[in-house]
């Protein structure tokens, strides 16, 4: 068990998942194959990834006043993830995500609900959790003002902050300056370039996930690629989240960036072999096995 304390500040969703062979065109109705509800949200998924990998995880986020909220709180309890505040936000629904799982891919629409109530004031109530963390991880399914405030707290207290800019939106200069790493996928990087003409001034902080190609980062104007691992795709939902959780897990253990990214790629590959964002998150032993087997095949 790692001694490091990781705090995730982010979203809690109930995922309403439709499995289908094809995505409908605009105006078209098609018959899907399956439907299920599972706990999700990029923040929650990243917390679960970290917990599965043996980390001590605290979560700052909010549920609404409904059964989805109750289920999400229970899910965290059963996994041993500490939720800083279980009190539901009044008169709002828990965040939901409509997830369409198609052939080897997915698309998602989220309705933030209580996640929009993770305000700077709410974060301030739980500031101590952040201040006593070794690493902090966040995403953009909560208000950007809150991410900005989180960046300020981390900067003032010298705490490494990893920002997963998903879904992509304009960041603040404070976030860009204060964060240790930003982890967009390729699409999100292009979107960030639209918001910030100068984003590549921060290239040494940017780690780009690139699907089955793995990931890459910049080092003194060189692009360093870390290849991925082969995996049978069942459901790619949450693959980016498992990557982010694993990256922070390894960094918190004092591993180098390159070692951490290799581990994160293996975690992402393992996560897509099972259905559901959270049920696919592998344990440390499972990830190490993938790494060992890859080494053996060399
Ligand atoms: O990254 C996958 C997650 O995105 C899903 O669990 C869904 O809730 C959305 O937040």
PDB file of C-alpha atoms and ligand atoms in Angstrom:
ATOM      1  CA  UNK A   1       0.000   0.000   0.000  1.00  0.00           C
ATOM      2  CA  UNK A   2       1.365   3.417  -0.951  1.00  0.00           C
ATOM      3  CA  UNK A   3       1.770   5.930   1.885  1.00  0.00           C
ATOM      4  CA  UNK A   4       0.993   8.897  -0.374  1.00  0.00           C
ATOM      5  CA  UNK A   5      -2.316  10.656   0.004  1.00  0.00           C
ATOM      6  CA  UNK A   6      -4.005  11.538  -3.269  1.00  0.00           C
ATOM      7  CA  UNK A   7      -6.982  13.865  -3.521  1.00  0.00           C
ATOM      8  CA  UNK A   8      -9.220  13.853  -6.570  1.00  0.00           C
ATOM      9  CA  UNK A   9     -11.456  16.885  -7.061  1.00  0.00           C
ATOM     10  CA  UNK A  10     -14.037  16.118  -9.706  1.00  0.00           C
ATOM     11  CA  UNK A  11     -17.278  14.718 -11.029  1.00  0.00           C
ATOM     12  CA  UNK A  12     -19.583  11.949  -9.884  1.00  0.00           C
ATOM     13  CA  UNK A  13     -21.990  10.647 -12.529  1.00  0.00           C
ATOM     14  CA  UNK A  14     -24.367   7.795 -13.021  1.00  0.00           C
ATOM     15  CA  UNK A  15     -23.621   6.382 -16.469  1.00  0.00           C
ATOM     16  CA  UNK A  16     -26.694   5.378 -18.499  1.00  0.00           C
ATOM     17  CA  UNK A  17     -25.049   3.037 -20.954  1.00  0.00           C
ATOM     18  CA  UNK A  18     -26.537   1.876 -24.256  1.00  0.00           C
ATOM     19  CA  UNK A  19     -24.694  -0.810 -26.197  1.00  0.00           C
ATOM     20  CA  UNK A  20     -25.265  -0.698 -29.935  1.00  0.00           C
ATOM     21  CA  UNK A  21     -23.698  -1.934 -33.163  1.00  0.00           C
ATOM     22  CA  UNK A  22     -24.136   1.412 -34.872  1.00  0.00           C
ATOM     23  CA  UNK A  23     -24.638   5.049 -33.897  1.00  0.00           C
ATOM     24  CA  UNK A  24     -27.920   6.613 -35.162  1.00  0.00           C
ATOM     25  CA  UNK A  25     -27.854   9.378 -37.769  1.00  0.00           C
ATOM     26  CA  UNK A  26     -29.661  12.640 -36.892  1.00  0.00           C
ATOM     27  CA  UNK A  27     -33.420  11.932 -37.024  1.00  0.00           C
ATOM     28  CA  UNK A  28     -32.891   8.161 -37.152  1.00  0.00           C
ATOM     29  CA  UNK A  29     -34.195   5.604 -34.612  1.00  0.00           C
ATOM     30  CA  UNK A  30     -32.304   2.359 -34.208  1.00  0.00           C
ATOM     31  CA  UNK A  31     -32.682  -0.622 -31.887  1.00  0.00           C
ATOM     32  CA  UNK A  32     -29.866  -1.031 -29.385  1.00  0.00           C
ATOM     33  CA  UNK A  33     -28.490  -4.268 -27.914  1.00  0.00           C
ATOM     34  CA  UNK A  34     -28.313  -3.611 -24.196  1.00  0.00           C
ATOM     35  CA  UNK A  35     -28.816  -1.007 -21.459  1.00  0.00           C
ATOM     36  CA  UNK A  36     -27.268  -0.696 -18.009  1.00  0.00           C
ATOM     37  CA  UNK A  37     -26.552   1.912 -15.329  1.00  0.00           C
ATOM     38  CA  UNK A  38     -23.087   2.042 -13.737  1.00  0.00           C
ATOM     39  CA  UNK A  39     -21.257   4.521 -11.533  1.00  0.00           C
ATOM     40  CA  UNK A  40     -19.040   6.851 -13.561  1.00  0.00           C
ATOM     41  CA  UNK A  41     -17.848  10.428 -13.926  1.00  0.00           C
ATOM     42  CA  UNK A  42     -14.279  11.190 -14.920  1.00  0.00           C
ATOM     43  CA  UNK A  43     -13.386  12.242 -11.375  1.00  0.00           C
ATOM     44  CA  UNK A  44     -14.917   9.161  -9.778  1.00  0.00           C
ATOM     45  CA  UNK A  45     -13.373   6.830 -12.353  1.00  0.00           C
ATOM     46  CA  UNK A  46      -9.914   8.282 -11.742  1.00  0.00           C
ATOM     47  CA  UNK A  47     -10.383   7.861  -7.988  1.00  0.00           C
ATOM     48  CA  UNK A  48     -11.394   4.215  -8.506  1.00  0.00           C
ATOM     49  CA  UNK A  49      -8.361   3.652 -10.749  1.00  0.00           C
ATOM     50  CA  UNK A  50      -6.087   5.010  -8.016  1.00  0.00           C
ATOM     51  CA  UNK A  51      -7.754   2.926  -5.315  1.00  0.00           C
ATOM     52  CA  UNK A  52      -7.487  -0.244  -7.408  1.00  0.00           C
ATOM     53  CA  UNK A  53      -3.780   0.473  -7.780  1.00  0.00           C
ATOM     54  CA  UNK A  54      -3.379   0.617  -3.997  1.00  0.00           C
ATOM     55  CA  UNK A  55      -3.469   4.346  -3.261  1.00  0.00           C
ATOM     56  CA  UNK A  56      -5.016   6.213  -0.352  1.00  0.00           C
ATOM     57  CA  UNK A  57      -7.676   8.332  -2.088  1.00  0.00           C
ATOM     58  CA  UNK A  58      -9.889  11.167  -0.891  1.00  0.00           C
ATOM     59  CA  UNK A  59     -12.553  12.580  -3.194  1.00  0.00           C
ATOM     60  CA  UNK A  60     -14.042  16.065  -3.221  1.00  0.00           C
ATOM     61  CA  UNK A  61     -17.248  16.174  -5.252  1.00  0.00           C
ATOM     62  CA  UNK A  62     -21.026  16.263  -4.893  1.00  0.00           C
ATOM     63  CA  UNK A  63     -24.041  14.092  -5.506  1.00  0.00           C
ATOM     64  CA  UNK A  64     -27.644  15.284  -5.805  1.00  0.00           C
ATOM     65  CA  UNK A  65     -30.788  14.407  -3.877  1.00  0.00           C
ATOM     66  CA  UNK A  66     -31.761  11.172  -5.637  1.00  0.00           C
ATOM     67  CA  UNK A  67     -31.196   7.438  -5.705  1.00  0.00           C
ATOM     68  CA  UNK A  68     -28.274   7.747  -8.102  1.00  0.00           C
ATOM     69  CA  UNK A  69     -26.546   9.875  -5.463  1.00  0.00           C
ATOM     70  CA  UNK A  70     -27.156   7.256  -2.773  1.00  0.00           C
ATOM     71  CA  UNK A  71     -25.791   4.522  -5.035  1.00  0.00           C
ATOM     72  CA  UNK A  72     -22.656   6.531  -5.824  1.00  0.00           C
ATOM     73  CA  UNK A  73     -21.940   7.188  -2.128  1.00  0.00           C
ATOM     74  CA  UNK A  74     -22.386   3.458  -1.399  1.00  0.00           C
ATOM     75  CA  UNK A  75     -20.074   2.567  -4.282  1.00  0.00           C
ATOM     76  CA  UNK A  76     -17.293   4.732  -2.830  1.00  0.00           C
ATOM     77  CA  UNK A  77     -17.855   3.271   0.654  1.00  0.00           C
ATOM     78  CA  UNK A  78     -17.626  -0.278  -0.627  1.00  0.00           C
ATOM     79  CA  UNK A  79     -14.369   0.560  -2.400  1.00  0.00           C
ATOM     80  CA  UNK A  80     -12.816   2.360   0.580  1.00  0.00           C
ATOM     81  CA  UNK A  81     -12.615   5.755  -1.120  1.00  0.00           C
ATOM     82  CA  UNK A  82     -13.120   8.618   1.325  1.00  0.00           C
ATOM     83  CA  UNK A  83     -15.752  11.090   0.144  1.00  0.00           C
ATOM     84  CA  UNK A  84     -15.002  14.423   1.826  1.00  0.00           C
ATOM     85  CA  UNK A  85     -18.687  15.425   1.834  1.00  0.00           C
ATOM     86  CA  UNK A  86     -21.586  12.996   1.435  1.00  0.00           C
ATOM     87  CA  UNK A  87     -24.302  15.622   1.912  1.00  0.00           C
ATOM     88  CA  UNK A  88     -26.340  15.858  -1.303  1.00  0.00           C
ATOM     89  CA  UNK A  89     -26.579  19.258  -2.973  1.00  0.00           C
ATOM     90  CA  UNK A  90     -30.144  20.461  -2.319  1.00  0.00           C
ATOM     91  CA  UNK A  91     -32.780  20.412  -5.031  1.00  0.00           C
ATOM     92  CA  UNK A  92     -30.475  19.146  -7.773  1.00  0.00           C
ATOM     93  CA  UNK A  93     -30.067  15.816  -9.504  1.00  0.00           C
ATOM     94  CA  UNK A  94     -26.913  13.769  -9.470  1.00  0.00           C
ATOM     95  CA  UNK A  95     -24.832  14.200 -12.626  1.00  0.00           C
ATOM     96  CA  UNK A  96     -25.568  11.710 -15.369  1.00  0.00           C
ATOM     97  CA  UNK A  97     -23.793  10.631 -18.539  1.00  0.00           C
ATOM     98  CA  UNK A  98     -25.552   9.125 -21.544  1.00  0.00           C
ATOM     99  CA  UNK A  99     -22.893   6.745 -22.824  1.00  0.00           C
ATOM    100  CA  UNK A 100     -23.247   4.997 -26.174  1.00  0.00           C
ATOM    101  CA  UNK A 101     -20.883   2.065 -26.469  1.00  0.00           C
ATOM    102  CA  UNK A 102     -20.472   1.195 -30.128  1.00  0.00           C
ATOM    103  CA  UNK A 103     -18.125  -1.002 -32.063  1.00  0.00           C
ATOM    104  CA  UNK A 104     -14.775  -0.502 -30.262  1.00  0.00           C
ATOM    105  CA  UNK A 105     -15.616   3.089 -29.307  1.00  0.00           C
ATOM    106  CA  UNK A 106     -17.954   5.290 -27.298  1.00  0.00           C
ATOM    107  CA  UNK A 107     -19.621   8.705 -27.284  1.00  0.00           C
ATOM    108  CA  UNK A 108     -20.860  10.549 -24.213  1.00  0.00           C
ATOM    109  CA  UNK A 109     -23.226  13.395 -23.332  1.00  0.00           C
ATOM    110  CA  UNK A 110     -23.110  14.566 -19.724  1.00  0.00           C
ATOM    111  CA  UNK A 111     -25.608  16.598 -17.708  1.00  0.00           C
ATOM    112  CA  UNK A 112     -23.593  18.033 -14.788  1.00  0.00           C
ATOM    113  CA  UNK A 113     -26.369  18.305 -12.155  1.00  0.00           C
ATOM    114  CA  UNK A 114     -24.711  18.380  -8.721  1.00  0.00           C
ATOM    115  CA  UNK A 115     -21.234  18.529 -10.302  1.00  0.00           C
ATOM    116  CA  UNK A 116     -22.008  22.163 -11.199  1.00  0.00           C
ATOM    117  CA  UNK A 117     -22.325  22.762  -7.445  1.00  0.00           C
ATOM    118  CA  UNK A 118     -18.709  21.844  -6.764  1.00  0.00           C
ATOM    119  CA  UNK A 119     -18.032  25.564  -6.405  1.00  0.00           C
ATOM    120  CA  UNK A 120     -14.918  27.341  -5.092  1.00  0.00           C
ATOM    121  CA  UNK A 121     -16.871  27.889  -1.841  1.00  0.00           C
ATOM    122  CA  UNK A 122     -17.546  24.148  -1.574  1.00  0.00           C
ATOM    123  CA  UNK A 123     -13.891  23.370  -2.262  1.00  0.00           C
ATOM    124  CA  UNK A 124     -12.898  25.894   0.385  1.00  0.00           C
ATOM    125  CA  UNK A 125     -14.852  23.883   2.978  1.00  0.00           C
ATOM    126  CA  UNK A 126     -12.588  20.918   2.222  1.00  0.00           C
ATOM    127  CA  UNK A 127      -9.375  22.811   1.572  1.00  0.00           C
ATOM    128  CA  UNK A 128      -7.542  20.895   4.312  1.00  0.00           C
ATOM    129  CA  UNK A 129      -7.879  17.647   2.361  1.00  0.00           C
ATOM    130  CA  UNK A 130      -6.077  19.299  -0.539  1.00  0.00           C
ATOM    131  CA  UNK A 131      -3.399  20.903   1.610  1.00  0.00           C
ATOM    132  CA  UNK A 132      -2.552  17.549   3.190  1.00  0.00           C
ATOM    133  CA  UNK A 133      -2.216  15.743  -0.131  1.00  0.00           C
ATOM    134  CA  UNK A 134       0.919  14.510  -1.862  1.00  0.00           C
ATOM    135  CA  UNK A 135      -0.725  14.737  -5.286  1.00  0.00           C
ATOM    136  CA  UNK A 136      -3.970  16.265  -6.565  1.00  0.00           C
ATOM    137  CA  UNK A 137      -5.839  15.225  -9.704  1.00  0.00           C
ATOM    138  CA  UNK A 138      -8.733  17.028 -11.376  1.00  0.00           C
ATOM    139  CA  UNK A 139     -10.723  17.190 -14.640  1.00  0.00           C
ATOM    140  CA  UNK A 140     -13.113  19.677 -16.248  1.00  0.00           C
ATOM    141  CA  UNK A 141     -16.559  18.244 -15.431  1.00  0.00           C
ATOM    142  CA  UNK A 142     -16.765  20.718 -12.526  1.00  0.00           C
ATOM    143  CA  UNK A 143     -16.792  24.554 -12.843  1.00  0.00           C
ATOM    144  CA  UNK A 144     -13.561  26.042 -14.202  1.00  0.00           C
ATOM    145  CA  UNK A 145     -13.568  28.612 -11.334  1.00  0.00           C
ATOM    146  CA  UNK A 146     -13.183  25.685  -8.947  1.00  0.00           C
ATOM    147  CA  UNK A 147     -10.288  24.223 -10.933  1.00  0.00           C
ATOM    148  CA  UNK A 148      -8.737  27.691 -10.908  1.00  0.00           C
ATOM    149  CA  UNK A 149      -9.101  27.932  -7.129  1.00  0.00           C
ATOM    150  CA  UNK A 150      -7.702  24.419  -6.750  1.00  0.00           C
ATOM    151  CA  UNK A 151      -4.679  25.520  -8.815  1.00  0.00           C
ATOM    152  CA  UNK A 152      -4.168  28.442  -6.422  1.00  0.00           C
ATOM    153  CA  UNK A 153      -4.322  26.204  -3.339  1.00  0.00           C
ATOM    154  CA  UNK A 154      -1.883  23.728  -4.894  1.00  0.00           C
ATOM    155  CA  UNK A 155       0.503  26.492  -5.990  1.00  0.00           C
ATOM    156  CA  UNK A 156       0.484  28.135  -2.546  1.00  0.00           C
ATOM    157  CA  UNK A 157       1.179  24.808  -0.850  1.00  0.00           C
ATOM    158  CA  UNK A 158       3.618  23.337  -3.395  1.00  0.00           C
ATOM    159  CA  UNK A 159       1.392  20.360  -4.165  1.00  0.00           C
ATOM    160  CA  UNK A 160       1.736  18.739  -7.595  1.00  0.00           C
ATOM    161  CA  UNK A 161      -1.503  19.118  -9.575  1.00  0.00           C
ATOM    162  CA  UNK A 162      -2.402  17.051 -12.629  1.00  0.00           C
ATOM    163  CA  UNK A 163      -5.183  18.504 -14.793  1.00  0.00           C
ATOM    164  CA  UNK A 164      -6.974  16.181 -17.181  1.00  0.00           C
ATOM    165  CA  UNK A 165      -8.680  18.734 -19.486  1.00  0.00           C
ATOM    166  CA  UNK A 166     -11.713  16.601 -20.274  1.00  0.00           C
ATOM    167  CA  UNK A 167     -14.049  17.700 -21.657  1.00  0.00           C
ATOM    168  CA  UNK A 168     -11.793  20.442 -23.076  1.00  0.00           C
ATOM    169  CA  UNK A 169     -12.601  24.045 -22.250  1.00  0.00           C
ATOM    170  CA  UNK A 170     -10.636  27.265 -21.867  1.00  0.00           C
ATOM    171  CA  UNK A 171      -8.222  27.076 -18.945  1.00  0.00           C
ATOM    172  CA  UNK A 172      -7.004  30.089 -16.973  1.00  0.00           C
ATOM    173  CA  UNK A 173      -3.413  31.315 -17.004  1.00  0.00           C
ATOM    174  CA  UNK A 174      -3.342  30.463 -13.306  1.00  0.00           C
ATOM    175  CA  UNK A 175      -4.174  26.812 -14.057  1.00  0.00           C
ATOM    176  CA  UNK A 176      -1.602  26.635 -16.840  1.00  0.00           C
ATOM    177  CA  UNK A 177       1.074  28.157 -14.609  1.00  0.00           C
ATOM    178  CA  UNK A 178       0.253  26.193 -11.449  1.00  0.00           C
ATOM    179  CA  UNK A 179      -0.285  22.675 -12.763  1.00  0.00           C
ATOM    180  CA  UNK A 180       2.480  20.090 -13.000  1.00  0.00           C
ATOM    181  CA  UNK A 181       1.025  18.208 -15.984  1.00  0.00           C
ATOM    182  CA  UNK A 182      -1.937  18.636 -18.350  1.00  0.00           C
ATOM    183  CA  UNK A 183      -3.161  15.393 -19.943  1.00  0.00           C
ATOM    184  CA  UNK A 184      -5.391  15.970 -22.995  1.00  0.00           C
ATOM    185  CA  UNK A 185      -6.156  13.353 -25.612  1.00  0.00           C
ATOM    186  CA  UNK A 186      -5.382  14.310 -29.210  1.00  0.00           C
ATOM    187  CA  UNK A 187      -8.817  15.879 -29.795  1.00  0.00           C
ATOM    188  CA  UNK A 188      -8.677  17.824 -26.552  1.00  0.00           C
ATOM    189  CA  UNK A 189      -5.190  19.099 -27.424  1.00  0.00           C
ATOM    190  CA  UNK A 190      -6.532  20.510 -30.710  1.00  0.00           C
ATOM    191  CA  UNK A 191      -9.398  22.131 -28.793  1.00  0.00           C
ATOM    192  CA  UNK A 192      -6.973  23.603 -26.248  1.00  0.00           C
ATOM    193  CA  UNK A 193      -4.946  25.079 -29.124  1.00  0.00           C
ATOM    194  CA  UNK A 194      -8.110  26.917 -30.212  1.00  0.00           C
ATOM    195  CA  UNK A 195      -8.618  28.337 -26.722  1.00  0.00           C
ATOM    196  CA  UNK A 196      -4.972  29.144 -26.079  1.00  0.00           C
ATOM    197  CA  UNK A 197      -2.818  30.173 -29.021  1.00  0.00           C
ATOM    198  CA  UNK A 198       0.175  29.907 -26.666  1.00  0.00           C
ATOM    199  CA  UNK A 199      -0.612  26.459 -25.248  1.00  0.00           C
ATOM    200  CA  UNK A 200       2.579  24.966 -26.685  1.00  0.00           C
ATOM    201  CA  UNK A 201       4.559  27.417 -24.532  1.00  0.00           C
ATOM    202  CA  UNK A 202       3.628  24.912 -21.841  1.00  0.00           C
ATOM    203  CA  UNK A 203       4.610  21.884 -23.912  1.00  0.00           C
ATOM    204  CA  UNK A 204       6.876  20.444 -21.211  1.00  0.00           C
ATOM    205  CA  UNK A 205       3.775  20.023 -19.050  1.00  0.00           C
ATOM    206  CA  UNK A 206       1.626  18.425 -21.743  1.00  0.00           C
ATOM    207  CA  UNK A 207       1.154  14.651 -21.924  1.00  0.00           C
ATOM    208  CA  UNK A 208      -1.052  13.586 -24.829  1.00  0.00           C
ATOM    209  CA  UNK A 209      -2.969  10.298 -24.782  1.00  0.00           C
ATOM    210  CA  UNK A 210      -3.256   8.853 -28.259  1.00  0.00           C
ATOM    211  CA  UNK A 211      -5.577   5.839 -28.089  1.00  0.00           C
ATOM    212  CA  UNK A 212      -4.034   2.582 -29.227  1.00  0.00           C
ATOM    213  CA  UNK A 213      -0.832   4.448 -30.138  1.00  0.00           C
ATOM    214  CA  UNK A 214      -0.119   5.067 -26.455  1.00  0.00           C
ATOM    215  CA  UNK A 215       0.901   8.571 -25.408  1.00  0.00           C
ATOM    216  CA  UNK A 216       3.556  11.190 -26.035  1.00  0.00           C
ATOM    217  CA  UNK A 217       5.166  14.190 -24.388  1.00  0.00           C
ATOM    218  CA  UNK A 218       7.732  16.843 -25.280  1.00  0.00           C
ATOM    219  CA  UNK A 219      11.229  17.031 -23.924  1.00  0.00           C
ATOM    220  CA  UNK A 220      13.456  19.870 -25.116  1.00  0.00           C
ATOM    221  CA  UNK A 221      11.573  20.106 -28.441  1.00  0.00           C
ATOM    222  CA  UNK A 222      11.769  16.334 -28.983  1.00  0.00           C
ATOM    223  CA  UNK A 223       8.560  14.286 -29.017  1.00  0.00           C
ATOM    224  CA  UNK A 224       8.930  11.256 -26.748  1.00  0.00           C
ATOM    225  CA  UNK A 225       6.487   8.452 -27.592  1.00  0.00           C
ATOM    226  CA  UNK A 226       5.508   5.738 -25.127  1.00  0.00           C
ATOM    227  CA  UNK A 227       3.815   2.924 -27.054  1.00  0.00           C
ATOM    228  CA  UNK A 228       0.727   1.147 -25.794  1.00  0.00           C
ATOM    229  CA  UNK A 229       0.006  -2.527 -25.182  1.00  0.00           C
ATOM    230  CA  UNK A 230      -2.194  -4.822 -27.265  1.00  0.00           C
ATOM    231  CA  UNK A 231      -5.626  -5.519 -25.756  1.00  0.00           C
ATOM    232  CA  UNK A 232      -8.960  -7.050 -26.799  1.00  0.00           C
ATOM    233  CA  UNK A 233     -11.373  -4.111 -26.832  1.00  0.00           C
ATOM    234  CA  UNK A 234     -14.650  -4.643 -24.967  1.00  0.00           C
ATOM    235  CA  UNK A 235     -15.417  -1.084 -23.788  1.00  0.00           C
ATOM    236  CA  UNK A 236     -13.164   1.961 -24.059  1.00  0.00           C
ATOM    237  CA  UNK A 237     -15.227   4.045 -21.579  1.00  0.00           C
ATOM    238  CA  UNK A 238     -12.915   5.219 -18.808  1.00  0.00           C
ATOM    239  CA  UNK A 239      -9.658   4.266 -20.555  1.00  0.00           C
ATOM    240  CA  UNK A 240      -8.399   7.848 -20.247  1.00  0.00           C
ATOM    241  CA  UNK A 241      -9.448   7.887 -16.608  1.00  0.00           C
ATOM    242  CA  UNK A 242      -7.535   4.713 -15.820  1.00  0.00           C
ATOM    243  CA  UNK A 243      -4.495   6.249 -17.567  1.00  0.00           C
ATOM    244  CA  UNK A 244      -4.698   9.419 -15.452  1.00  0.00           C
ATOM    245  CA  UNK A 245      -5.203   7.529 -12.195  1.00  0.00           C
ATOM    246  CA  UNK A 246      -2.272   5.244 -12.972  1.00  0.00           C
ATOM    247  CA  UNK A 247      -0.015   8.138 -13.962  1.00  0.00           C
ATOM    248  CA  UNK A 248      -0.600   9.853 -10.616  1.00  0.00           C
ATOM    249  CA  UNK A 249      -0.307   6.561  -8.750  1.00  0.00           C
ATOM    250  CA  UNK A 250       3.172   5.952 -10.167  1.00  0.00           C
ATOM    251  CA  UNK A 251       4.371   9.550  -9.840  1.00  0.00           C
ATOM    252  CA  UNK A 252       3.306   9.442  -6.184  1.00  0.00           C
ATOM    253  CA  UNK A 253       5.542   6.380  -5.754  1.00  0.00           C
ATOM    254  CA  UNK A 254       8.483   8.424  -6.991  1.00  0.00           C
ATOM    255  CA  UNK A 255       8.674   6.783 -10.430  1.00  0.00           C
ATOM    256  CA  UNK A 256      10.096   8.738 -13.384  1.00  0.00           C
ATOM    257  CA  UNK A 257       7.722  10.254 -15.922  1.00  0.00           C
ATOM    258  CA  UNK A 258       8.685   7.653 -18.515  1.00  0.00           C
ATOM    259  CA  UNK A 259       8.158   4.704 -16.146  1.00  0.00           C
ATOM    260  CA  UNK A 260       4.870   6.199 -14.956  1.00  0.00           C
ATOM    261  CA  UNK A 261       3.602   6.605 -18.519  1.00  0.00           C
ATOM    262  CA  UNK A 262       4.491   3.040 -19.424  1.00  0.00           C
ATOM    263  CA  UNK A 263       2.555   1.841 -16.378  1.00  0.00           C
ATOM    264  CA  UNK A 264      -0.348   4.170 -17.258  1.00  0.00           C
ATOM    265  CA  UNK A 265      -0.480   2.790 -20.822  1.00  0.00           C
ATOM    266  CA  UNK A 266      -0.632  -0.762 -19.474  1.00  0.00           C
ATOM    267  CA  UNK A 267      -3.407   0.258 -17.068  1.00  0.00           C
ATOM    268  CA  UNK A 268      -5.375   1.864 -19.900  1.00  0.00           C
ATOM    269  CA  UNK A 269      -4.971  -1.269 -22.039  1.00  0.00           C
ATOM    270  CA  UNK A 270      -6.206  -3.504 -19.205  1.00  0.00           C
ATOM    271  CA  UNK A 271      -9.207  -1.264 -18.549  1.00  0.00           C
ATOM    272  CA  UNK A 272     -10.662  -1.635 -22.049  1.00  0.00           C
ATOM    273  CA  UNK A 273     -10.852  -5.424 -21.822  1.00  0.00           C
ATOM    274  CA  UNK A 274     -13.886  -5.240 -19.487  1.00  0.00           C
ATOM    275  CA  UNK A 275     -17.289  -3.579 -19.714  1.00  0.00           C
ATOM    276  CA  UNK A 276     -17.969  -0.391 -17.696  1.00  0.00           C
ATOM    277  CA  UNK A 277     -15.763   2.530 -16.762  1.00  0.00           C
ATOM    278  CA  UNK A 278     -15.072   1.469 -13.176  1.00  0.00           C
ATOM    279  CA  UNK A 279     -15.463  -2.295 -13.346  1.00  0.00           C
ATOM    280  CA  UNK A 280     -12.633  -2.384 -15.877  1.00  0.00           C
ATOM    281  CA  UNK A 281     -10.060  -0.713 -13.621  1.00  0.00           C
ATOM    282  CA  UNK A 282      -7.222  -3.211 -13.062  1.00  0.00           C
ATOM    283  CA  UNK A 283      -5.330  -3.946  -9.849  1.00  0.00           C
ATOM    284  CA  UNK A 284      -1.600  -3.240  -9.545  1.00  0.00           C
ATOM    285  CA  UNK A 285      -0.881  -6.987  -9.866  1.00  0.00           C
ATOM    286  CA  UNK A 286      -2.827  -7.158 -13.150  1.00  0.00           C
ATOM    287  CA  UNK A 287      -0.912  -4.212 -14.567  1.00  0.00           C
ATOM    288  CA  UNK A 288       2.435  -5.600 -13.474  1.00  0.00           C
ATOM    289  CA  UNK A 289       1.550  -8.875 -15.197  1.00  0.00           C
ATOM    290  CA  UNK A 290       0.943  -7.036 -18.485  1.00  0.00           C
ATOM    291  CA  UNK A 291       4.278  -5.254 -18.122  1.00  0.00           C
ATOM    292  CA  UNK A 292       6.098  -8.515 -17.307  1.00  0.00           C
ATOM    293  CA  UNK A 293       4.546 -10.347 -20.258  1.00  0.00           C
ATOM    294  CA  UNK A 294       5.485  -7.519 -22.612  1.00  0.00           C
ATOM    295  CA  UNK A 295       9.043  -7.651 -21.314  1.00  0.00           C
ATOM    296  CA  UNK A 296       9.138 -11.446 -21.807  1.00  0.00           C
ATOM    297  CA  UNK A 297       7.981 -11.143 -25.437  1.00  0.00           C
ATOM    298  CA  UNK A 298      10.777  -8.700 -26.310  1.00  0.00           C
TER     299      UNK A 298
HETATM  300  O1  LIG B   1     -14.433   9.120 -19.052  1.00  0.00           O
HETATM  301  C1  LIG B   1     -15.604   8.368 -18.991  1.00  0.00           C
HETATM  302  C2  LIG B   1     -16.630   9.109 -18.167  1.00  0.00           C
HETATM  303  O2  LIG B   1     -16.989  10.300 -18.834  1.00  0.00           O
HETATM  304  C3  LIG B   1     -17.929   8.351 -17.973  1.00  0.00           C
HETATM  305  O3  LIG B   1     -17.917   7.526 -16.836  1.00  0.00           O
HETATM  306  C4  LIG B   1     -18.968   9.466 -17.909  1.00  0.00           C
HETATM  307  O4  LIG B   1     -19.569   9.613 -16.665  1.00  0.00           O
HETATM  308  C5  LIG B   1     -18.220  10.741 -18.332  1.00  0.00           C
HETATM  309  O5  LIG B   1     -17.948  11.551 -17.264  1.00  0.00           O
END
